[in-house]
mmCIF file of C-alpha atoms in Angstrom:
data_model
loop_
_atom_site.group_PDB
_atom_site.id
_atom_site.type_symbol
_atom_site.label_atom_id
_atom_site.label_comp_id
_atom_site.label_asym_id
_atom_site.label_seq_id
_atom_site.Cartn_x
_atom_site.Cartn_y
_atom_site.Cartn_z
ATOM 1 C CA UNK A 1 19.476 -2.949 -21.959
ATOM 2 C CA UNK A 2 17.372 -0.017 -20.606
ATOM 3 C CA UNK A 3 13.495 -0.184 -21.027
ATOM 4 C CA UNK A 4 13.527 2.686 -24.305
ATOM 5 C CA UNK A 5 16.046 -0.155 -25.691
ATOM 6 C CA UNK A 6 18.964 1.798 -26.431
ATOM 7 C CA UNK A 7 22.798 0.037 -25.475
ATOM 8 C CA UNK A 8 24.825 1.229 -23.021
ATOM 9 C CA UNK A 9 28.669 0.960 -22.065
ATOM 10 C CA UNK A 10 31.013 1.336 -19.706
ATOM 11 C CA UNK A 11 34.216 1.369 -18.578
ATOM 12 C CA UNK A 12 36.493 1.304 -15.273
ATOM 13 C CA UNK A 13 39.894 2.788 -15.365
ATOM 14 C CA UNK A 14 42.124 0.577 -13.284
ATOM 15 C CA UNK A 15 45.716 1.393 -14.685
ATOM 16 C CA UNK A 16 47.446 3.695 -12.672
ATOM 17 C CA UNK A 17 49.829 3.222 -10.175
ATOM 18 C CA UNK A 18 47.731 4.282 -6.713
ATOM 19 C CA UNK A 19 50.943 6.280 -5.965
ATOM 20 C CA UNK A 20 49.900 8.552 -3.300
ATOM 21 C CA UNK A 21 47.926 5.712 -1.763
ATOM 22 C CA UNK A 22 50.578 3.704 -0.538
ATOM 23 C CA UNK A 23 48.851 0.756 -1.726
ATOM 24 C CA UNK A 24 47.085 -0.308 -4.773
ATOM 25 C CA UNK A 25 43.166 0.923 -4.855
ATOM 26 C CA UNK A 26 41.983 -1.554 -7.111
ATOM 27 C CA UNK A 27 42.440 -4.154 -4.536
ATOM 28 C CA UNK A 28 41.845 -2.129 -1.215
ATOM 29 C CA UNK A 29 38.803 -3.470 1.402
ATOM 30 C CA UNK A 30 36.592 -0.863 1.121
ATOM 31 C CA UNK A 31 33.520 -2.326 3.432
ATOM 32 C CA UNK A 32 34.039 -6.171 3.030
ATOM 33 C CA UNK A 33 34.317 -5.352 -1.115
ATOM 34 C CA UNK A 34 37.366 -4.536 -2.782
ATOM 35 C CA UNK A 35 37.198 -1.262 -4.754
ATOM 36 C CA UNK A 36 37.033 -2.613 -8.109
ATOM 37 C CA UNK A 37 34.487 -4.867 -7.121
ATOM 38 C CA UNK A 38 32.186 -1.646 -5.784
ATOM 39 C CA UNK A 39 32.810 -0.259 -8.987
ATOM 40 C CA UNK A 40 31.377 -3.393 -11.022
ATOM 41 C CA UNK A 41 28.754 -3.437 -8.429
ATOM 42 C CA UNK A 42 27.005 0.048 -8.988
ATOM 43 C CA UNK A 43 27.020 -0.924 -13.197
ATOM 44 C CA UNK A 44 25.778 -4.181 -12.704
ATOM 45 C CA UNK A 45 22.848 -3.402 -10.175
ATOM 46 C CA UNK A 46 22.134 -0.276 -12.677
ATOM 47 C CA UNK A 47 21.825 -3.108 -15.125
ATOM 48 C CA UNK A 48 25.062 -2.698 -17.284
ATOM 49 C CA UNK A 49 25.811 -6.548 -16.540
ATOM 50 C CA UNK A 50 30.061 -6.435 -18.041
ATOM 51 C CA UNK A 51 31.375 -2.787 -17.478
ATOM 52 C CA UNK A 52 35.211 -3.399 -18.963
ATOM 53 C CA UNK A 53 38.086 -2.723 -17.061
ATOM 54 C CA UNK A 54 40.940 -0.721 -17.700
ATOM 55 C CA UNK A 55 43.990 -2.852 -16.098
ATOM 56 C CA UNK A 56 48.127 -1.710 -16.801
ATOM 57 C CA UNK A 57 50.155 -1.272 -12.965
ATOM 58 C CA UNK A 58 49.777 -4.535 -11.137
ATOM 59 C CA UNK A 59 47.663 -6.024 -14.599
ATOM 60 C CA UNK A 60 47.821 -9.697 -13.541
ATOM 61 C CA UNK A 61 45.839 -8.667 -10.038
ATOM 62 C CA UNK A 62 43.766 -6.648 -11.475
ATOM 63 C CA UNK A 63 42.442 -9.202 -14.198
ATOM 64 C CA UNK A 64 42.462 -11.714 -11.384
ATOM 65 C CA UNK A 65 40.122 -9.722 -9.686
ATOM 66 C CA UNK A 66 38.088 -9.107 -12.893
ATOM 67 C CA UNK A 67 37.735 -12.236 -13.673
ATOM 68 C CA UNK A 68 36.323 -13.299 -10.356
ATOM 69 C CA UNK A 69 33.286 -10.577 -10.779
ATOM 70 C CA UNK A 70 33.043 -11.926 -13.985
ATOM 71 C CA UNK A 71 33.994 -8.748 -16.020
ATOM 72 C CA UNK A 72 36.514 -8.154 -18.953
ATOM 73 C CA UNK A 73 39.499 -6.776 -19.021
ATOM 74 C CA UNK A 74 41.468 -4.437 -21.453
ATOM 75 C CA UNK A 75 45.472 -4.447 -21.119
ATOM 76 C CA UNK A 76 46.783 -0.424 -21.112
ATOM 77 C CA UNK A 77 49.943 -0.777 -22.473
ATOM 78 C CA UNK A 78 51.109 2.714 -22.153
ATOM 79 C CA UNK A 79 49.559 3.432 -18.851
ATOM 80 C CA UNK A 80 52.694 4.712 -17.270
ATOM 81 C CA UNK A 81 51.635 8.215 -20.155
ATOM 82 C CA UNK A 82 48.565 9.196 -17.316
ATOM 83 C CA UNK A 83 45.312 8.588 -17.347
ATOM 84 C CA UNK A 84 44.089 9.659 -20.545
ATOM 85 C CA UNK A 85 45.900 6.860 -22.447
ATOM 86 C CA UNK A 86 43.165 4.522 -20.441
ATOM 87 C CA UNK A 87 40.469 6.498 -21.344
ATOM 88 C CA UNK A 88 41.831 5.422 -25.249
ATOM 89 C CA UNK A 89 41.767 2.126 -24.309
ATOM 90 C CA UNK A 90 38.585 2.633 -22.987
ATOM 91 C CA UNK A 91 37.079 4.173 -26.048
ATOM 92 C CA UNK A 92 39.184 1.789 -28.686
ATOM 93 C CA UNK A 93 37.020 -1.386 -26.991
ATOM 94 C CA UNK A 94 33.878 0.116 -26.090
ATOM 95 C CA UNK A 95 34.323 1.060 -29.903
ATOM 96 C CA UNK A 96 33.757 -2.912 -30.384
ATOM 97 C CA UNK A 97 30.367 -3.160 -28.797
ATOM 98 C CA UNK A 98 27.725 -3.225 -30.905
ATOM 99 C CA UNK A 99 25.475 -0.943 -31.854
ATOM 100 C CA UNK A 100 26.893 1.205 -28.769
ATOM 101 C CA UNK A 101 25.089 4.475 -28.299
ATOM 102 C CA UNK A 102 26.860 5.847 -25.254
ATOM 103 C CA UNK A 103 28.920 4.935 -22.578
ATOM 104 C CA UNK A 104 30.073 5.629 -18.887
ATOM 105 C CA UNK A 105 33.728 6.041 -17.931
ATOM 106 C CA UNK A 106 34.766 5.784 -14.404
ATOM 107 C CA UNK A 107 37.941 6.384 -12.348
ATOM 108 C CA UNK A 108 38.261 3.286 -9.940
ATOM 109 C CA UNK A 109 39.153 5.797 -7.253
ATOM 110 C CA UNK A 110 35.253 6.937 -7.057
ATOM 111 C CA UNK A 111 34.003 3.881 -5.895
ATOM 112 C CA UNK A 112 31.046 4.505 -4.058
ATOM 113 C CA UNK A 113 28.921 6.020 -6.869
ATOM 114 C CA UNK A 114 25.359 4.782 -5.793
ATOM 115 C CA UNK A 115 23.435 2.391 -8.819
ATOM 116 C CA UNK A 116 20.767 4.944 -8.655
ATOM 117 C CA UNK A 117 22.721 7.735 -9.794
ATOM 118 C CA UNK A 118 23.602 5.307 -12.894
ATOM 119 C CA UNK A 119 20.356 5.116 -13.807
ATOM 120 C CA UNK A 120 18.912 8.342 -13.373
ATOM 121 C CA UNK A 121 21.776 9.032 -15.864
ATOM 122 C CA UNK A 122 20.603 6.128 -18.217
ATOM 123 C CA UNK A 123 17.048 7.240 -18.440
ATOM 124 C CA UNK A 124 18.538 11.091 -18.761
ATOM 125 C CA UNK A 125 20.672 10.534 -21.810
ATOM 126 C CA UNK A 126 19.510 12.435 -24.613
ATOM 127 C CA UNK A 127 22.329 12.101 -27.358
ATOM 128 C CA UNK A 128 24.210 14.950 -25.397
ATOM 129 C CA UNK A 129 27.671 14.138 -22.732
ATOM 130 C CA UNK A 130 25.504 13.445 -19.579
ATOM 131 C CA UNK A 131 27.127 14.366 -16.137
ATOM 132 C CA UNK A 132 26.128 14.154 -12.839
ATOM 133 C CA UNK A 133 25.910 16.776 -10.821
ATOM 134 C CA UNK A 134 25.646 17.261 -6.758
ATOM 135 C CA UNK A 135 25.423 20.185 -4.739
ATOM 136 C CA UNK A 136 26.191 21.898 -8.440
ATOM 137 C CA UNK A 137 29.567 20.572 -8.784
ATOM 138 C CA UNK A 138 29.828 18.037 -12.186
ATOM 139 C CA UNK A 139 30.871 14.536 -10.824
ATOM 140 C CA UNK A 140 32.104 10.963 -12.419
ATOM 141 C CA UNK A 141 31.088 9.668 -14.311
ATOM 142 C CA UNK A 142 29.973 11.095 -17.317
ATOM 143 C CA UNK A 143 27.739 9.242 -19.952
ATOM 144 C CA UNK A 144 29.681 9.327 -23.137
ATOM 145 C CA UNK A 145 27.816 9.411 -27.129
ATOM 146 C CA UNK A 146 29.205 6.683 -28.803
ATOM 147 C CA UNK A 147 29.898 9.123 -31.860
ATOM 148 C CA UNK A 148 32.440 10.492 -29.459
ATOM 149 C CA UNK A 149 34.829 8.039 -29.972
ATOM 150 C CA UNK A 150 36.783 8.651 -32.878
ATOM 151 C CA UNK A 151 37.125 12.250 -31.286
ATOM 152 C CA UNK A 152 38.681 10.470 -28.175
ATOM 153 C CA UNK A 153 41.041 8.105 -30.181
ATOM 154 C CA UNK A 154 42.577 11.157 -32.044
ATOM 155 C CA UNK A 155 42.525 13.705 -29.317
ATOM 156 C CA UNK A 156 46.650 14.569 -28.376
ATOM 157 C CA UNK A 157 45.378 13.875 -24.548
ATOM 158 C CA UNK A 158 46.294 17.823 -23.554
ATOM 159 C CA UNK A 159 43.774 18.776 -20.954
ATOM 160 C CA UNK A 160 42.851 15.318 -20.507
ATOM 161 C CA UNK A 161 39.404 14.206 -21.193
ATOM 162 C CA UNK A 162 37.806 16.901 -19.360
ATOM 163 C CA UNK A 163 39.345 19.588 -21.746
ATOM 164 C CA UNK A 164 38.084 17.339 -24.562
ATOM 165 C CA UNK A 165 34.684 17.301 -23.794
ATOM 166 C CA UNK A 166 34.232 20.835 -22.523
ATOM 167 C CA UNK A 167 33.418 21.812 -26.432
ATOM 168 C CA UNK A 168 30.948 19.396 -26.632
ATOM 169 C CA UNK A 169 27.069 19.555 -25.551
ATOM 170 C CA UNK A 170 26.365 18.263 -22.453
ATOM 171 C CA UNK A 171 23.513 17.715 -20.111
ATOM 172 C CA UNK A 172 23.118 18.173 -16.221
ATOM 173 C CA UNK A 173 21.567 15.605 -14.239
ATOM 174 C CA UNK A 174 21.041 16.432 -10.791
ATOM 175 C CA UNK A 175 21.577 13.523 -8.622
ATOM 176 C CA UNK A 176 21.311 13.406 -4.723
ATOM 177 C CA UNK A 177 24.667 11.215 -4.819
ATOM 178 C CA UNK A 178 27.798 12.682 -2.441
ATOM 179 C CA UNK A 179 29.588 9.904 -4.127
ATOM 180 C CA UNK A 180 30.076 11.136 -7.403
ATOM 181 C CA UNK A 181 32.455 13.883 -6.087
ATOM 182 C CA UNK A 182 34.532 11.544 -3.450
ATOM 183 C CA UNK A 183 37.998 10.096 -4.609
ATOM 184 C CA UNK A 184 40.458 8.062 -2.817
ATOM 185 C CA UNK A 185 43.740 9.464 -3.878
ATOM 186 C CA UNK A 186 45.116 9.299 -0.151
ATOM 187 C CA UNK A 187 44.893 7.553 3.106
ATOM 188 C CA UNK A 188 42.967 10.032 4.200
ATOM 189 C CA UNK A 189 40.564 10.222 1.562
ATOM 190 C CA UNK A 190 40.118 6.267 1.887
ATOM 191 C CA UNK A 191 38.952 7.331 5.500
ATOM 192 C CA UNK A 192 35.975 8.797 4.268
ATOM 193 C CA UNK A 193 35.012 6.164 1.895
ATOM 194 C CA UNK A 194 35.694 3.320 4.539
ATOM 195 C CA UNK A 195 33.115 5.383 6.703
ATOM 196 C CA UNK A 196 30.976 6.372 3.920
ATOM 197 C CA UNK A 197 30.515 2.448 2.944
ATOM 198 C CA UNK A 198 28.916 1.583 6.425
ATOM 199 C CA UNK A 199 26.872 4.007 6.218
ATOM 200 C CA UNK A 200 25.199 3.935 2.504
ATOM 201 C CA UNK A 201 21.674 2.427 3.680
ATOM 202 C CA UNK A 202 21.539 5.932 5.864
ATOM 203 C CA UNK A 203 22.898 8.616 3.674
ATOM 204 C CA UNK A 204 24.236 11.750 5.126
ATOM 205 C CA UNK A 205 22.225 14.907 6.073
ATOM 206 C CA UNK A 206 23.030 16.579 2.413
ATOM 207 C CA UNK A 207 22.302 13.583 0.409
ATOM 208 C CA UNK A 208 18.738 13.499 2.547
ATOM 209 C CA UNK A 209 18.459 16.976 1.390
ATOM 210 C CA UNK A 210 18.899 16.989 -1.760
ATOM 211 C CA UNK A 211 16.779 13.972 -2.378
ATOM 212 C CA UNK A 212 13.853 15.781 -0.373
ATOM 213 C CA UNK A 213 14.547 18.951 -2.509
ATOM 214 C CA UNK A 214 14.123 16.390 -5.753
ATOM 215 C CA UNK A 215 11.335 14.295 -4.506
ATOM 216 C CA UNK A 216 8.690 16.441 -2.701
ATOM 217 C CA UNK A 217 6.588 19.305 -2.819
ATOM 218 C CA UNK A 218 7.846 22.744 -1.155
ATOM 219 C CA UNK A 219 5.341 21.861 1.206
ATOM 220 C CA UNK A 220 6.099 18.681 1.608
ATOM 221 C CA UNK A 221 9.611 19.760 2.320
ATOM 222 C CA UNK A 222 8.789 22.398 4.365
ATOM 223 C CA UNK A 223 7.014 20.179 6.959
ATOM 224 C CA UNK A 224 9.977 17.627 6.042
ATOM 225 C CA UNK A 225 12.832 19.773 7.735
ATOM 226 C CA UNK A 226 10.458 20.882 10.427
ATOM 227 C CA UNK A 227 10.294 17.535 11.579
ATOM 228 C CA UNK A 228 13.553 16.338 11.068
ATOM 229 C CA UNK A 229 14.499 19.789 13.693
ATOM 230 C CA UNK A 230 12.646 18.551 15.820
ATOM 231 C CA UNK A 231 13.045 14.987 15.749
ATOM 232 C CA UNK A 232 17.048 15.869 16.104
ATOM 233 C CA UNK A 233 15.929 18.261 18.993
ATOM 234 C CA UNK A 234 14.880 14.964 20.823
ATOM 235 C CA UNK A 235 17.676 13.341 19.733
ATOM 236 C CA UNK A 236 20.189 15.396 20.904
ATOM 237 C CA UNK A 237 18.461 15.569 24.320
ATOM 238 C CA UNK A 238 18.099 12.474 24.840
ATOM 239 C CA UNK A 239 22.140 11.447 23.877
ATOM 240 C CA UNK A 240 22.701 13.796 26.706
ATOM 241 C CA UNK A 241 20.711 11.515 29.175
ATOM 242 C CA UNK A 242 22.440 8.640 28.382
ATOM 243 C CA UNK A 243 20.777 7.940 25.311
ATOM 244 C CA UNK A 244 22.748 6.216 21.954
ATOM 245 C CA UNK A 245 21.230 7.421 18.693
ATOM 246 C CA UNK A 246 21.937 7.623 15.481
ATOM 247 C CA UNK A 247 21.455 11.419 14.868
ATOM 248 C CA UNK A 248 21.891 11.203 10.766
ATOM 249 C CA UNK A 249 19.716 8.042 10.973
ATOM 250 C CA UNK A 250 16.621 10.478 12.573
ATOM 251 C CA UNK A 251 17.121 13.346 10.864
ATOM 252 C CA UNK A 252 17.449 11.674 7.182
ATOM 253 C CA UNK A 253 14.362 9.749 8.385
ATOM 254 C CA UNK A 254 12.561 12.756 9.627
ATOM 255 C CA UNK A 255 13.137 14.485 6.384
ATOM 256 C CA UNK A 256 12.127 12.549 4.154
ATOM 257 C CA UNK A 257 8.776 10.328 6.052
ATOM 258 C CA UNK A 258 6.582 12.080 3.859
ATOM 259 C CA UNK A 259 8.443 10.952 0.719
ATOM 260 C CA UNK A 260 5.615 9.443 -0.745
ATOM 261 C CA UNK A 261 2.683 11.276 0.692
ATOM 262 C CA UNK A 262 0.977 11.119 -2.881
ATOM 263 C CA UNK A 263 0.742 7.664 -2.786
ATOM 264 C CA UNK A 264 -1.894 4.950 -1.081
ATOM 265 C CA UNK A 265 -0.746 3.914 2.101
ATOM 266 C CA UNK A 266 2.317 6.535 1.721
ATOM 267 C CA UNK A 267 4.240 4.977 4.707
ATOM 268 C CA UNK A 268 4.878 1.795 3.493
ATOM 269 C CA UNK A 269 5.122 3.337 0.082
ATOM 270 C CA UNK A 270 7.652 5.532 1.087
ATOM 271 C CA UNK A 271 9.974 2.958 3.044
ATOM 272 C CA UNK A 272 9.560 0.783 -0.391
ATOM 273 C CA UNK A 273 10.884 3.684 -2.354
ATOM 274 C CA UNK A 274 13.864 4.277 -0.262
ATOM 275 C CA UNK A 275 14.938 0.457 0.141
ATOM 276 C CA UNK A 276 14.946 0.559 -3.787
ATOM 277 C CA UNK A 277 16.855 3.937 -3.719
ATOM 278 C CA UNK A 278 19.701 2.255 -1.604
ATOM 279 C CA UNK A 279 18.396 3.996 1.726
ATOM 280 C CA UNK A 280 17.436 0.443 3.384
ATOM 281 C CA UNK A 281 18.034 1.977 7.084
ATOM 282 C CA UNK A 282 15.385 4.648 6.925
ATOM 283 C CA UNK A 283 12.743 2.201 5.506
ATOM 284 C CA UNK A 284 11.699 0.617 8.512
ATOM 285 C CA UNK A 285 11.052 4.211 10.479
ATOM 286 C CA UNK A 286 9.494 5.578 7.398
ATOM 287 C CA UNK A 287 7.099 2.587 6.847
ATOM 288 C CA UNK A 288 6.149 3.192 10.510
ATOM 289 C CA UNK A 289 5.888 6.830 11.030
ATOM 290 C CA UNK A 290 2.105 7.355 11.273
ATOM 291 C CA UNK A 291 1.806 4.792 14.451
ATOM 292 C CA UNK A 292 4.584 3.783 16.769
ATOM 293 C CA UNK A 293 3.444 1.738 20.027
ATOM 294 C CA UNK A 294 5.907 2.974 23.152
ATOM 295 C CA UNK A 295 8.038 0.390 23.094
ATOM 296 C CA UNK A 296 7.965 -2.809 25.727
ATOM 297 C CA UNK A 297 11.404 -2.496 26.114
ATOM 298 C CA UNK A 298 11.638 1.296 27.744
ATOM 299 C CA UNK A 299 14.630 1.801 25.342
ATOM 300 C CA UNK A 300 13.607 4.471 22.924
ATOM 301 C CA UNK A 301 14.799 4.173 19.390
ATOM 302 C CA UNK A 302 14.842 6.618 15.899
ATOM 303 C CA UNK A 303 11.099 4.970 15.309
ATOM 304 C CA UNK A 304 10.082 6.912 18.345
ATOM 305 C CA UNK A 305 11.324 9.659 17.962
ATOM 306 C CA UNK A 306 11.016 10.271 14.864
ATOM 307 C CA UNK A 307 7.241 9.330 15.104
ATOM 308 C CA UNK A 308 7.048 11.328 17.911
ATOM 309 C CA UNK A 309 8.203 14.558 16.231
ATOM 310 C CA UNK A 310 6.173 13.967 13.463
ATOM 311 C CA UNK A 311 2.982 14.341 15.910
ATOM 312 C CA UNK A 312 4.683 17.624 17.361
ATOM 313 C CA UNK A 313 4.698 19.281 13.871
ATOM 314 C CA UNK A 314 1.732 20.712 12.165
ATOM 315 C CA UNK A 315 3.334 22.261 8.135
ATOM 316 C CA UNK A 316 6.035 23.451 9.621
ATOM 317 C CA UNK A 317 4.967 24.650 12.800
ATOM 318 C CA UNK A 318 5.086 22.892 16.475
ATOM 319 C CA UNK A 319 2.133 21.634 17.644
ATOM 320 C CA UNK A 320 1.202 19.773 20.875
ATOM 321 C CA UNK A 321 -0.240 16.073 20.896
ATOM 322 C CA UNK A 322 -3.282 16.793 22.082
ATOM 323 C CA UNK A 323 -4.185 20.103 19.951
ATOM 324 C CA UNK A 324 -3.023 17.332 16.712
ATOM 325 C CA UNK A 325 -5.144 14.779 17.250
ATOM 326 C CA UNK A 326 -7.830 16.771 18.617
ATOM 327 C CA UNK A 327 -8.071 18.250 15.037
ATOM 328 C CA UNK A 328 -8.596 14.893 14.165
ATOM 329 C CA UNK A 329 -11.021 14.010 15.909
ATOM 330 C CA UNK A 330 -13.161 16.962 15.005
ATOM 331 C CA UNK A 331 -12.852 16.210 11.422
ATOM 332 C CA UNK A 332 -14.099 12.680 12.050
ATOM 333 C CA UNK A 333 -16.625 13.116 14.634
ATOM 334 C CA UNK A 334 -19.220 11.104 12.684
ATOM 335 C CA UNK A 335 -16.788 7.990 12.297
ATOM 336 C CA UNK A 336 -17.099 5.996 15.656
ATOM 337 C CA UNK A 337 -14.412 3.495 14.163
ATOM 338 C CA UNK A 338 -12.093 6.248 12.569
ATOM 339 C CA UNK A 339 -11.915 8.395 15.848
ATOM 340 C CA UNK A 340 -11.162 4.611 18.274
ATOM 341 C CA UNK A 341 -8.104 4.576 15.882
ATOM 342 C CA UNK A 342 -7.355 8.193 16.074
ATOM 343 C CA UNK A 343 -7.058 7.906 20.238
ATOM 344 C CA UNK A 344 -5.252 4.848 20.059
ATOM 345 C CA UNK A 345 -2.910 6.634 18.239
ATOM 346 C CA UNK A 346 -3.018 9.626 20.420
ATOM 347 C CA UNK A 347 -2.563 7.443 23.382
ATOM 348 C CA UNK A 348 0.991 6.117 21.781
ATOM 349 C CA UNK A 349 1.820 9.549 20.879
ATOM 350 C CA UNK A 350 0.837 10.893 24.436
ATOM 351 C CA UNK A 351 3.196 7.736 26.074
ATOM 352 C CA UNK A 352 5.972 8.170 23.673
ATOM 353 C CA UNK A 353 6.017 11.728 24.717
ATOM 354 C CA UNK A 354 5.919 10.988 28.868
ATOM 355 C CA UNK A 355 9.128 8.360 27.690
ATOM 356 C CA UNK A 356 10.728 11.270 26.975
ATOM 357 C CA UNK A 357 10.028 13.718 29.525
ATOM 358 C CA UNK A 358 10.931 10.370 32.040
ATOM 359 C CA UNK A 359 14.344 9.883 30.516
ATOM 360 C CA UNK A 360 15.150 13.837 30.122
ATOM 361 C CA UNK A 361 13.718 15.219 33.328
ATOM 362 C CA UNK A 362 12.128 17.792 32.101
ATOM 363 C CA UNK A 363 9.136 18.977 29.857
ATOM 364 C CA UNK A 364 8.867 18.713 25.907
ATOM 365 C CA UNK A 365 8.417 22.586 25.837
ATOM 366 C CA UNK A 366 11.583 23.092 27.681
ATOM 367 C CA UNK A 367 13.539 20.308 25.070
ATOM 368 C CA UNK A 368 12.127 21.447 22.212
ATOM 369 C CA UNK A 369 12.550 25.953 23.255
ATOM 370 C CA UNK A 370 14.010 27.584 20.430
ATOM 371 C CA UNK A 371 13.598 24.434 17.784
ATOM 372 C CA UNK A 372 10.869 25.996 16.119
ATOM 373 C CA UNK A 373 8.347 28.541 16.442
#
């Protein structure tokens, strides 16, 4: 049950035969999960606690399966017609809910739809077909009206439910989710996913975007993708010294540190915000970015440097560590205890930046030419 009260739905459409696969997708390991299971997953955690699922080819496993994630089942007789005869099964028992007002229908093959996406579509729904939408390209799955049904159960199937819902209202919900537009029809495609699903707590450089572009001010973002160029700058330079960073780990980091620069204590506010949004790996360099001791190891990590570059970046314009906190200190000449804080993080800044020069051999102006103006 959502907070405004209303009941939602949903189904998973397990029936077909994974032909092109080679194996069947309900069942596959996708990340130490099978791909049902990821499915059931994203409902439950957007709090939709018994999404139903659609099982015909291989029923038996497939209700196994179901019934060990604690889910129901509904048998597609007639599966072996295509799809859309499991999205009338779908509608005939969501039909039996009560006091349904809409509900979600997803393809098992788009497994990696993030929870958040659900529930930006929950709190979105306005009576109208709700679909997601990345990178503006519609995506699964779409939130259903209830009323809808009969519609469904007496549609002929010809252009599938797409074609069906075309004529009806519908609603745009821009979502920072890649997900919603990635299938697994073949091998190849399964590729993706099984890379995709190791790296969900980073996100990938779009996704960062997008969220950024959803989240923060056109300032904010502004200074955003300054820093994430050149946080990526030093990242790239240092790989080429030896170096083993995670390049999509700094720049999604980078981007998006300032996430929750409205907020008290924005740092830690913004790594919160991103471990709830699913983005667990950039919390810890987020939560840290205003102050990052060099590190007793010698090893640098993404914290440095992406703590680094955000002390190189004034808007979105370089800046150098001294001229940075040098502003600081003029602004807070009167504050004995705020300027002894303002050099010890200068200090950090000033040794982070020597680590790099050391493990480089050569100057920050010379790593960072061309990277921004």
């Amino acid at each position: 049950m959502t907070p405004d009260r209303r009941r939602f739905g949903a189904a998973i459409l397990a029936a077909g035969f994974s032909s092109r696969m080679g194996a069947f997708k309900p069942l596959m390991d996708l990340g130490g999960k099978s791909v049902l299971e990821r499915c059931v997953g994203a409902f439950q955690q957007a709090g939709i606690e018994r999404p139903l699922v659609v099982a015909g080819h291989c029923a038996a496993q497939v209700q196994s399966e179901a019934k060990r994630l604690g889910v129901p089942t509904v048998h597609n007789p007639g599966y072996g017609d295509g799809m859309f005869s499991s999205v009338r099964a779908a509608a005939s028992a969501c039909a039996g809910l009560p006091d349904l007002d809409a509900f979600f229908l997803l393809p098992v093959d788009i497994p990696l739809v993030r929870p958040v996406t659900i529930t930006l579509l929950l709190h979105a729904y306005d009576g109208r077909v709700a679909y997601p939408v990345f990178a503006g390209e519609r995506g699964h799955p779409p939130l259903i009206p209830a009323g809808l049904i009969p519609r469904i159960l007496g549609h002929d199937g010809q252009g599938g439910l797409q074609g069906l819902l075309e004529g009806q209202p519908g609603l745009d919900v821009p979502v920072w989710d890649r997900g919603i537009l990635l299938d697994a029809d073949t091998p190849d495609d399964f590729a993706v996913l099984l890379w995709r699903a190791a790296r969900l707590h980073v996100g990938e450089r779009d996704e960062a975007l997008a969220l950024a572009g959803q989240s923060m001010p056109g300032r904010g973002l502004a200074h955003g993708q300054a820093v994430a160029a050149v946080a990526v700058g030093l990242g790239e330079e240092l790989n080429r010294n030896g170096a083993r960073l995670d390049l999509d780990l700094i720049h999604n980091a980078a981007l998006l540190h300032d996430v929750a620069k409205d907020r008290p204590g924005h740092e830690a506010a913004g790594g919160a915000l991103l471990e709830r949004l699913g983005l667990g790996g950039l919390s810890p360099i987020v939560g840290a970015h205003r102050d990052v001791p060099p590190p007793a190891s010698g090893v640098l990590t993404e914290k440095e440097v992406v703590c680094l570059a955000d002390k190189l970046v004034r808007c979105d314009r370089r800046i150098r560590v001294e001229e940075r906190f040098g502003e600081k200190l003029a602004l807070y000449a009167d504050n004995p205890e705020a300027c002894a804080a303002i050099r010890g993080r200068m200090q950090h800044a000033l040794a982070l930046r020597g680590m790099v020069e050391k493990a480089c051999g050569r100057g920050l102006e010379d790593i960072l030419a061309g990277v921004l103006p």
